[in-house]
Coordinates of N, CA and C and ligand atoms in Angstrom, one line a residue:
M41 N 19.7 -3.0 3.3 CA 18.3 -2.5 3.5 C 18.5 -1.0 3.8
P42 N 17.7 -0.1 3.1 CA 17.8 1.3 3.4 C 17.5 1.7 4.8
S43 N 18.1 2.7 5.4 CA 17.8 3.1 6.8 C 16.3 3.7 6.8
S44 N 15.8 3.8 8.1 CA 14.5 4.4 8.2 C 14.4 5.8 7.7
T45 N 15.5 6.6 7.8 CA 15.5 8.0 7.3 C 15.3 7.9 5.8
V46 N 16.1 7.1 5.2 CA 16.1 7.0 3.7 C 14.7 6.6 3.3
E47 N 14.1 5.6 4.0 CA 12.8 5.1 3.7 C 11.7 6.3 3.8
N48 N 11.9 7.1 4.8 CA 10.9 8.2 5.0 C 11.0 9.2 3.9
Y49 N 12.2 9.5 3.4 CA 12.4 10.4 2.3 C 11.8 9.8 1.0
L50 N 12.0 8.5 0.8 CA 11.4 7.9 -0.4 C 9.9 7.9 -0.4
K51 N 9.3 7.7 0.8 CA 7.9 7.8 0.9 C 7.4 9.2 0.6
A52 N 8.1 10.2 1.2 CA 7.7 11.6 1.0 C 7.7 12.0 -0.5
I53 N 8.8 11.6 -1.1 CA 8.9 11.9 -2.6 C 7.8 11.2 -3.4
W54 N 7.6 10.0 -3.0 CA 6.6 9.2 -3.7 C 5.2 9.9 -3.6
S55 N 4.8 10.3 -2.4 CA 3.5 10.9 -2.2 C 3.4 12.3 -2.9
L56 N 4.5 13.0 -2.8 CA 4.5 14.3 -3.5 C 4.4 14.2 -5.0
Q57 N 5.1 13.2 -5.5 CA 5.0 12.9 -7.0 C 3.6 12.5 -7.4
A58 N 2.9 11.6 -6.5 CA 1.6 11.1 -6.8 C 0.6 12.3 -6.8
Q59 N 0.8 13.3 -5.9 CA -0.1 14.5 -5.9 C 0.2 15.4 -7.1
G60 N 1.4 15.5 -7.5 CA 1.8 16.5 -8.5 C 1.8 16.0 -9.9
G61 N 1.4 14.7 -10.1 CA 1.4 14.2 -11.4 C 2.7 13.8 -12.0
D62 N 3.6 13.2 -11.1 CA 4.8 12.6 -11.5 C 5.9 13.5 -12.0
E63 N 5.7 14.9 -11.7 CA 6.8 15.8 -12.2 C 7.9 15.8 -11.1
L64 N 9.0 16.6 -11.5 CA 10.0 16.8 -10.5 C 9.4 17.5 -9.3
V65 N 9.8 17.0 -8.1 CA 9.3 17.6 -6.9 C 10.4 18.6 -6.3
P66 N 10.0 19.8 -6.1 CA 11.0 20.7 -5.5 C 11.5 20.2 -4.1
V67 N 12.8 20.3 -3.8 CA 13.3 19.7 -2.6 C 12.7 20.4 -1.4
G68 N 12.4 21.7 -1.6 CA 11.8 22.5 -0.5 C 10.5 21.8 0.0
Q69 N 9.7 21.2 -1.0 CA 8.5 20.6 -0.6 C 8.7 19.3 0.2
V70 N 9.8 18.6 -0.2 CA 10.2 17.4 0.6 C 10.6 17.8 2.0
A71 N 11.4 18.8 2.1 CA 11.8 19.3 3.5 C 10.6 19.6 4.3
E72 N 9.6 20.3 3.7 CA 8.4 20.8 4.4 C 7.6 19.6 4.9
K73 N 7.5 18.6 4.0 CA 6.7 17.4 4.3 C 7.3 16.6 5.5
L74 N 8.6 16.6 5.5 CA 9.3 15.9 6.6 C 9.7 16.7 7.8
S75 N 9.3 18.0 7.7 CA 9.6 19.0 8.8 C 11.1 19.0 9.1
V76 N 11.9 19.1 8.0 CA 13.4 19.2 8.2 C 13.8 20.5 7.5
A77 N 15.0 21.0 7.9 CA 15.6 22.2 7.2 C 15.9 21.9 5.7
P78 N 15.7 22.9 4.8 CA 16.0 22.6 3.4 C 17.4 22.1 3.2
G79 N 18.4 22.6 3.9 CA 19.7 22.1 3.8 C 19.9 20.6 4.1
T80 N 19.1 20.2 5.1 CA 19.2 18.8 5.5 C 18.6 17.9 4.4
A81 N 17.5 18.4 3.8 CA 16.9 17.6 2.7 C 17.9 17.6 1.5
T82 N 18.5 18.7 1.2 CA 19.5 18.7 0.0 C 20.6 17.7 0.2
T83 N 21.1 17.7 1.5 CA 22.2 16.7 1.8 C 21.7 15.3 1.5
M84 N 20.5 15.0 1.9 CA 19.9 13.7 1.7 C 19.7 13.4 0.2
M85 N 19.4 14.4 -0.6 CA 19.2 14.2 -2.0 C 20.5 13.7 -2.7
N86 N 21.6 14.3 -2.2 CA 22.9 13.8 -2.8 C 23.1 12.3 -2.4
Q87 N 22.7 12.0 -1.1 CA 22.9 10.6 -0.7 C 22.0 9.7 -1.5
L88 N 20.8 10.1 -1.7 CA 19.8 9.2 -2.5 C 20.3 9.1 -3.9
L89 N 20.9 10.1 -4.4 CA 21.5 10.1 -5.8 C 22.6 9.1 -5.8
K90 N 23.5 9.1 -4.8 CA 24.6 8.1 -4.8 C 24.1 6.7 -4.6
M91 N 23.0 6.5 -3.9 CA 22.4 5.2 -3.7 C 21.6 4.8 -5.0
E92 N 21.6 5.6 -6.0 CA 20.9 5.4 -7.3 C 19.4 5.1 -7.1
L93 N 18.8 5.9 -6.2 CA 17.3 5.7 -6.0 C 16.5 6.9 -6.6
V94 N 17.2 8.0 -6.9 CA 16.5 9.2 -7.4 C 17.2 9.8 -8.6
D95 N 16.4 10.6 -9.4 CA 17.0 11.5 -10.3 C 16.9 12.9 -9.6
Y96 N 18.0 13.6 -9.5 CA 18.0 14.8 -8.8 C 18.7 15.9 -9.6
I97 N 18.0 17.0 -9.8 CA 18.7 18.1 -10.5 C 18.6 19.3 -9.6
P98 N 19.8 19.7 -9.1 CA 19.8 20.8 -8.1 C 19.0 22.0 -8.6
R99 N 18.3 22.6 -7.7 CA 17.4 23.8 -8.0 C 16.2 23.5 -8.9
A100 N 16.1 22.3 -9.5 CA 14.9 21.9 -10.2 C 14.0 21.0 -9.4
G101 N 14.6 19.9 -8.9 CA 13.8 19.0 -8.1 C 14.3 17.6 -8.2
V102 N 13.5 16.7 -7.6 CA 13.9 15.3 -7.5 C 12.7 14.4 -7.9
S103 N 13.0 13.2 -8.5 CA 12.0 12.2 -8.7 C 12.6 10.9 -8.5
L104 N 11.8 9.9 -8.1 CA 12.2 8.6 -7.9 C 12.5 7.9 -9.2
N105 N 13.6 7.1 -9.3 CA 13.8 6.3 -10.4 C 13.2 4.9 -10.1
E106 N 13.3 4.0 -11.0 CA 12.6 2.7 -10.8 C 12.9 2.0 -9.5
A107 N 14.2 2.0 -9.2 CA 14.7 1.4 -7.9 C 14.1 2.1 -6.7
G108 N 14.1 3.5 -6.8 CA 13.5 4.3 -5.7 C 12.0 4.1 -5.6
R109 N 11.3 3.9 -6.7 CA 9.9 3.7 -6.7 C 9.6 2.4 -6.0
R110 N 10.4 1.4 -6.4 CA 10.1 0.0 -5.8 C 10.4 0.0 -4.3
A111 N 11.5 0.8 -3.9 CA 11.8 0.8 -2.5 C 10.7 1.6 -1.7
A112 N 10.2 2.7 -2.3 CA 9.1 3.5 -1.7 C 7.9 2.6 -1.5
L113 N 7.5 1.9 -2.6 CA 6.3 1.1 -2.5 C 6.4 -0.1 -1.5
R114 N 7.6 -0.6 -1.3 CA 7.9 -1.6 -0.3 C 7.5 -1.1 1.1
V115 N 8.0 0.2 1.4 CA 7.7 0.8 2.7 C 6.2 1.1 2.9
I116 N 5.6 1.5 1.8 CA 4.1 1.9 1.8 C 3.3 0.6 2.0
R117 N 3.8 -0.5 1.4 CA 3.1 -1.8 1.6 C 3.2 -2.2 3.0
R118 N 4.3 -2.0 3.6 CA 4.5 -2.4 5.1 C 3.6 -1.5 5.9
H119 N 3.6 -0.2 5.7 CA 2.8 0.7 6.5 C 1.3 0.3 6.4
R120 N 0.8 0.1 5.2 CA -0.6 -0.1 5.1 C -1.0 -1.5 5.6
L121 N -0.2 -2.5 5.4 CA -0.5 -3.8 5.9 C -0.5 -3.8 7.5
I122 N 0.5 -3.1 8.0 CA 0.6 -3.0 9.5 C -0.7 -2.3 10.0
E123 N -1.1 -1.2 9.4 CA -2.3 -0.5 9.9 C -3.5 -1.5 9.8
T124 N -3.6 -2.2 8.7 CA -4.7 -3.2 8.6 C -4.7 -4.2 9.7
F125 N -3.5 -4.7 10.0 CA -3.3 -5.7 11.0 C -3.7 -5.2 12.4
L126 N -3.2 -4.0 12.7 CA -3.5 -3.4 14.0 C -5.1 -3.2 14.2
V127 N -5.8 -2.9 13.1 CA -7.2 -2.7 13.2 C -7.9 -4.0 13.2
E128 N -7.6 -4.9 12.2 CA -8.4 -6.1 12.0 C -8.1 -7.2 13.0
I129 N -6.8 -7.3 13.3 CA -6.5 -8.4 14.2 C -6.3 -8.0 15.6
M130 N -5.7 -6.8 15.8 CA -5.5 -6.3 17.2 C -6.6 -5.4 17.7
K131 N -7.6 -5.1 16.8 CA -8.8 -4.4 17.2 C -8.5 -3.0 17.7
L132 N -7.5 -2.4 17.2 CA -7.3 -1.0 17.6 C -8.2 -0.1 16.7
D133 N -8.4 1.1 17.2 CA -9.3 2.1 16.5 C -8.5 2.6 15.2
W134 N -9.2 2.7 14.1 CA -8.5 3.1 12.8 C -8.0 4.5 12.9
A135 N -8.5 5.3 13.9 CA -8.1 6.7 14.0 C -6.7 6.7 14.7
E136 N -6.3 5.6 15.3 CA -5.1 5.7 16.1 C -4.0 4.8 15.8
V137 N -3.9 4.3 14.5 CA -2.9 3.3 14.2 C -1.7 3.9 13.4
H138 N -1.9 5.1 12.8 CA -0.9 5.6 11.9 C 0.5 5.8 12.6
D139 N 0.5 6.4 13.8 CA 1.8 6.7 14.4 C 2.5 5.4 14.7
D140 N 1.8 4.3 15.2 CA 2.5 3.1 15.4 C 3.0 2.5 14.1
A141 N 2.2 2.6 13.1 CA 2.7 2.0 11.8 C 3.9 2.8 11.2
E142 N 4.0 4.1 11.6 CA 5.2 4.8 11.1 C 6.5 4.3 11.7
V143 N 6.4 3.7 12.9 CA 7.6 3.2 13.6 C 7.8 1.7 13.1
L144 N 6.7 0.9 13.1 CA 6.8 -0.5 12.8 C 7.2 -0.8 11.4
E145 N 6.8 0.1 10.5 CA 7.1 -0.1 9.1 C 8.6 -0.3 8.8
H146 N 9.4 0.3 9.7 CA 10.9 0.2 9.5 C 11.5 -1.0 10.2
A147 N 10.7 -1.6 11.1 CA 11.2 -2.6 12.0 C 10.9 -4.0 11.8
I148 N 9.8 -4.4 11.2 CA 9.4 -5.8 11.1 C 10.1 -6.5 9.9
S149 N 10.3 -7.7 10.1 CA 11.0 -8.5 9.0 C 10.0 -8.8 7.9
D150 N 10.5 -9.2 6.7 CA 9.7 -9.6 5.6 C 8.8 -10.8 6.0
R151 N 9.4 -11.7 6.8 CA 8.7 -12.9 7.2 C 7.5 -12.6 8.0
L152 N 7.6 -11.7 8.9 CA 6.5 -11.2 9.7 C 5.4 -10.6 8.8
L153 N 5.9 -9.7 7.9 CA 5.0 -9.0 7.1 C 4.2 -9.9 6.2
E154 N 4.8 -10.9 5.6 CA 4.1 -11.8 4.8 C 3.1 -12.7 5.6
R155 N 3.5 -13.0 6.8 CA 2.6 -13.7 7.7 C 1.3 -12.9 8.0
M156 N 1.5 -11.6 8.3 CA 0.4 -10.7 8.5 C -0.5 -10.6 7.3
D157 N 0.1 -10.6 6.1 CA -0.6 -10.5 4.8 C -1.5 -11.8 4.7
E158 N -0.9 -12.9 5.1 CA -1.7 -14.2 5.0 C -2.8 -14.2 6.0
M159 N -2.6 -13.8 7.3 CA -3.6 -13.8 8.3 C -4.8 -12.9 7.9
L160 N -4.4 -11.8 7.2 CA -5.4 -10.8 6.7 C -6.1 -11.3 5.4
E161 N -5.6 -12.4 4.9 CA -6.2 -12.9 3.6 C -5.9 -11.9 2.5
H162 N -4.7 -11.3 2.4 CA -4.3 -10.5 1.3 C -5.2 -9.3 1.0
P163 N -5.3 -8.4 2.0 CA -6.2 -7.3 1.8 C -5.7 -6.4 0.7
T164 N -6.7 -5.7 0.0 CA -6.3 -4.8 -1.1 C -6.2 -3.3 -0.6
H165 N -6.9 -3.0 0.5 CA -7.0 -1.6 1.0 C -6.8 -1.6 2.5
D166 N -6.2 -0.5 3.0 CA -6.0 -0.4 4.5 C -7.2 0.3 5.1
P167 N -7.2 0.4 6.5 CA -8.4 0.9 7.1 C -8.8 2.3 6.7
H168 N -7.9 3.1 6.1 CA -8.2 4.4 5.6 C -8.7 4.4 4.2
G169 N -8.8 3.2 3.6 CA -9.2 3.1 2.2 C -8.1 3.2 1.2
A170 N -6.8 3.3 1.7 CA -5.7 3.5 0.7 C -5.3 2.1 0.2
P171 N -5.0 2.1 -1.2 CA -4.7 0.8 -1.8 C -3.3 0.3 -1.2
I172 N -3.2 -1.0 -1.0 CA -2.0 -1.6 -0.5 C -1.2 -2.1 -1.7
P173 N 0.1 -1.6 -1.9 CA 0.9 -2.2 -3.0 C 1.1 -3.7 -2.9
T174 N 1.1 -4.4 -4.0 CA 1.4 -5.8 -3.9 C 2.9 -6.0 -3.6
S175 N 3.2 -7.3 -3.3 CA 4.7 -7.6 -3.0 C 5.5 -7.4 -4.3
Q176 N 4.8 -7.4 -5.5 CA 5.5 -7.1 -6.8 C 5.7 -5.7 -7.0
G177 N 5.2 -4.8 -6.1 CA 5.3 -3.4 -6.3 C 4.3 -2.8 -7.3
E178 N 3.1 -3.4 -7.4 CA 2.0 -2.8 -8.2 C 1.0 -2.2 -7.2
I179 N 0.5 -1.0 -7.6 CA -0.5 -0.3 -6.8 C -1.6 0.1 -7.7
P180 N -2.8 -0.4 -7.4 CA -3.9 -0.1 -8.3 C -4.3 1.4 -8.2
S181 N -4.6 2.0 -9.3 CA -5.1 3.4 -9.2 C -6.6 3.2 -8.9
D182 N -7.1 4.0 -8.0 CA -8.4 3.7 -7.5 C -9.5 4.5 -8.2
G183 N -9.2 5.5 -8.9 CA -10.2 6.3 -9.7 C -11.2 7.1 -8.8
N184 N -10.7 7.4 -7.6 CA -11.6 8.2 -6.7 C -11.5 9.6 -7.0
A185 N -12.6 10.4 -6.6 CA -12.6 11.8 -6.8 C -12.5 12.5 -5.4
I186 N -12.0 13.7 -5.4 CA -11.9 14.5 -4.2 C -13.2 15.1 -3.9
L187 N -13.8 14.9 -2.7 CA -15.1 15.4 -2.5 C -15.3 16.9 -2.7
S188 N -14.2 17.7 -2.3 CA -14.4 19.1 -2.5 C -14.5 19.5 -3.9
E189 N -14.2 18.6 -4.9 CA -14.2 19.0 -6.3 C -15.5 18.4 -7.0
C190 N -16.3 17.7 -6.2 CA -17.5 17.0 -6.8 C -18.7 17.9 -6.9
R191 N -19.6 17.5 -7.8 CA -20.9 18.2 -7.9 C -21.8 17.5 -6.9
P192 N -22.9 18.2 -6.6 CA -23.9 17.6 -5.7 C -24.3 16.2 -6.3
G193 N -24.5 15.3 -5.4 CA -25.0 14.0 -5.8 C -24.7 12.9 -4.7
D194 N -24.9 11.7 -5.0 CA -24.7 10.6 -4.1 C -23.4 9.9 -4.2
Y195 N -22.7 9.7 -3.1 CA -21.3 9.2 -3.2 C -21.1 8.1 -2.1
T196 N -20.1 7.3 -2.4 CA -19.6 6.4 -1.3 C -18.2 6.9 -0.9
L197 N -18.0 7.1 0.4 CA -16.7 7.5 0.9 C -15.7 6.3 0.7
K198 N -14.7 6.5 -0.1 CA -13.7 5.4 -0.4 C -12.4 5.5 0.4
R199 N -12.0 6.7 0.7 CA -10.7 6.8 1.3 C -10.6 8.1 2.1
V200 N -9.9 8.1 3.2 CA -9.6 9.3 4.0 C -8.1 9.6 3.9
R201 N -7.7 10.7 3.3 CA -6.3 11.0 3.1 C -5.8 12.0 4.2
E202 N -5.9 11.6 5.4 CA -5.5 12.4 6.5 C -5.2 11.5 7.7
N203 N -4.1 11.8 8.4 CA -3.6 10.9 9.4 C -3.9 11.4 10.8
E204 N -4.3 12.7 10.9 CA -4.5 13.3 12.2 C -5.6 12.6 13.0
P205 N -5.2 12.0 14.2 CA -6.2 11.2 15.0 C -7.4 12.0 15.3
S206 N -7.3 13.3 15.6 CA -8.5 14.1 16.1 C -9.5 14.2 14.9
F207 N -9.0 14.3 13.7 CA -9.9 14.4 12.5 C -10.6 13.1 12.3
L208 N -9.8 12.0 12.4 CA -10.3 10.7 12.1 C -11.4 10.3 13.2
Q209 N -11.1 10.7 14.4 CA -12.0 10.5 15.5 C -13.3 11.2 15.3
W210 N -13.2 12.4 14.8 CA -14.4 13.2 14.5 C -15.2 12.5 13.4
L211 N -14.6 12.0 12.4 CA -15.3 11.2 11.4 C -16.0 10.0 12.0
S212 N -15.2 9.3 12.8 CA -15.7 8.1 13.4 C -17.0 8.4 14.3
G213 N -16.9 9.5 15.0 CA -18.0 10.0 15.8 C -19.3 10.2 15.0
L214 N -19.1 10.6 13.8 CA -20.2 10.9 12.9 C -20.7 9.6 12.2
G215 N -19.9 8.5 12.5 CA -20.2 7.2 11.8 C -19.7 7.1 10.4
L216 N -18.8 8.0 10.1 CA -18.2 8.0 8.7 C -16.9 7.3 8.7
K217 N -16.8 6.3 7.7 CA -15.5 5.7 7.5 C -15.5 5.1 6.0
P218 N -14.4 4.6 5.5 CA -14.5 4.1 4.1 C -15.6 3.1 4.0
G219 N -16.4 3.3 3.0 CA -17.6 2.4 2.8 C -18.9 3.2 3.1
S220 N -18.8 4.2 3.9 CA -20.0 5.0 4.2 C -20.6 5.7 3.0
E221 N -21.9 5.8 3.0 CA -22.6 6.5 1.9 C -22.9 8.0 2.4
L222 N -22.8 8.9 1.5 CA -23.1 10.3 1.8 C -23.7 11.0 0.5
T223 N -24.3 12.1 0.8 CA -24.9 12.9 -0.3 C -24.3 14.3 -0.2
L224 N -23.7 14.8 -1.2 CA -23.3 16.1 -1.3 C -24.5 17.0 -1.7
V225 N -25.0 17.8 -0.8 CA -26.2 18.6 -1.1 C -25.9 19.9 -1.8
E226 N -24.9 20.6 -1.3 CA -24.5 21.8 -2.0 C -23.2 22.4 -1.5
R227 N -22.6 23.3 -2.3 CA -21.5 24.0 -1.8 C -21.9 25.4 -1.4
N228 N -21.5 25.8 -0.2 CA -21.9 27.2 0.2 C -20.7 28.1 0.0
R229 N -20.8 28.8 -1.1 CA -19.6 29.5 -1.6 C -19.2 30.6 -0.6
E230 N -20.1 31.3 0.1 CA -19.7 32.3 1.0 C -18.8 31.8 2.1
A231 N -19.3 30.7 2.7 CA -18.6 30.1 3.9 C -17.5 29.1 3.5
D232 N -17.4 28.8 2.2 CA -16.5 27.8 1.8 C -16.6 26.5 2.5
T233 N -17.9 26.0 2.6 CA -18.2 24.8 3.2 C -19.0 23.9 2.3
L234 N -19.1 22.6 2.6 CA -20.0 21.8 1.9 C -21.1 21.3 2.8
S235 N -22.4 21.1 2.3 CA -23.4 20.5 3.1 C -23.5 19.1 2.7
L236 N -23.5 18.2 3.7 CA -23.6 16.7 3.4 C -24.7 16.1 4.1
M237 N -25.4 15.2 3.5 CA -26.4 14.4 4.3 C -25.6 13.0 4.5
I238 N -25.6 12.6 5.8 CA -25.0 11.3 6.1 C -26.0 10.4 6.8
P239 N -25.8 9.1 6.8 CA -26.7 8.2 7.4 C -26.9 8.5 8.9
N240 N -28.1 8.3 9.4 CA -28.5 8.5 10.8 C -28.4 9.9 11.3
H241 N -28.3 10.9 10.4 CA -28.4 12.3 10.8 C -29.5 13.0 10.0
S242 N -30.4 13.6 10.7 CA -31.5 14.2 9.9 C -31.2 15.6 9.4
E243 N -30.2 16.3 10.1 CA -29.8 17.6 9.6 C -28.5 17.5 8.7
P244 N -28.4 18.4 7.8 CA -27.2 18.4 7.0 C -26.0 18.7 7.8
L245 N -24.9 18.1 7.4 CA -23.6 18.4 8.1 C -22.8 19.4 7.3
Q246 N -22.3 20.4 8.0 CA -21.4 21.4 7.2 C -20.0 21.0 7.4
I247 N -19.2 20.8 6.4 CA -17.8 20.6 6.6 C -17.0 21.5 5.7
S248 N -15.8 21.9 6.2 CA -15.0 22.9 5.6 C -14.4 22.3 4.3
L249 N -14.0 23.2 3.4 CA -13.3 22.7 2.2 C -12.1 21.9 2.4
P250 N -11.2 22.4 3.3 CA -10.0 21.6 3.6 C -10.3 20.2 4.1
A251 N -11.3 20.1 4.9 CA -11.7 18.8 5.4 C -12.2 17.9 4.2
A252 N -12.9 18.5 3.3 CA -13.5 17.8 2.2 C -12.4 17.4 1.2
Q253 N -11.2 18.1 1.2 CA -10.1 17.8 0.4 C -9.5 16.4 0.7
S254 N -9.7 16.0 2.0 CA -9.1 14.7 2.4 C -10.0 13.6 2.2
L255 N -11.2 13.8 1.7 CA -12.2 12.7 1.6 C -12.3 12.4 0.1
M256 N -12.0 11.1 -0.2 CA -12.0 10.6 -1.6 C -13.3 9.8 -1.7
V257 N -14.0 10.0 -2.8 CA -15.3 9.4 -3.0 C -15.4 8.8 -4.4
K258 N -16.5 8.0 -4.5 CA -16.9 7.5 -5.8 C -18.4 7.7 -6.0
A259 N -18.8 8.2 -7.2 CA -20.2 8.4 -7.4 C -21.0 7.1 -7.2
R260 N -22.2 7.2 -6.7 CA -23.0 6.1 -6.4 C -24.3 6.1 -7.2
A261 N -24.5 5.1 -7.9 CA -25.8 5.0 -8.7 C -26.9 4.8 -7.7
V262 N -27.9 5.6 -7.8 CA -29.1 5.4 -6.8 C -30.2 4.7 -7.5
S263 N -30.6 3.6 -6.9 CA -31.7 2.8 -7.6 C -33.0 3.5 -7.3
S264 N -33.8 3.6 -8.2 CA -35.1 4.4 -8.0 C -36.2 3.4 -7.7
Ligands
ZN443 ZN1 -0.9 5.6 8.0

């Protein structure tokens, strides 16, 4: 079984590849994501190469091979199922489960994980709206759009791609979570903010573009 350090590197490479369209990821980006020195990340790349989990071309970048991808998705499945368990069964706040899941994802046995999956009746998405990979290593693509890139219109919030508890608590305080409906009224170009109408608020809410970049939405057909 790969060590927790190896698993964290695989997860980091996987998510950088997912953002960048599956190209080679510069090792500097991996180092930055994991807050380690570039030299430390380079040493690990050679180790991952020896473990036959990545394709690594010095100075060009790194990508997961099929074995690496499967190993990364196994950790992501654990992380997302644990978060779902902590919220649905243990009744913790969805804003505060990420850090515990970061630790537990490396620790629990497959037997416990599959029992959690059963108790949760095989959920497809975690409390942040992220898809949970199946035990066969399949992950559905969700077809969501990034709110900051959307035109004005009616949307359903599908996923929040941010783990910072204070940001998630701010969303919770507004009553926003995956499944909430919202309307993008306009983009204020000077201030680089978006105006949103959200349920139970009579005034438009202004949110910054960086905040809107972590909100994934799907267009909603409005019945007339
Ligand atoms: Zn998380």
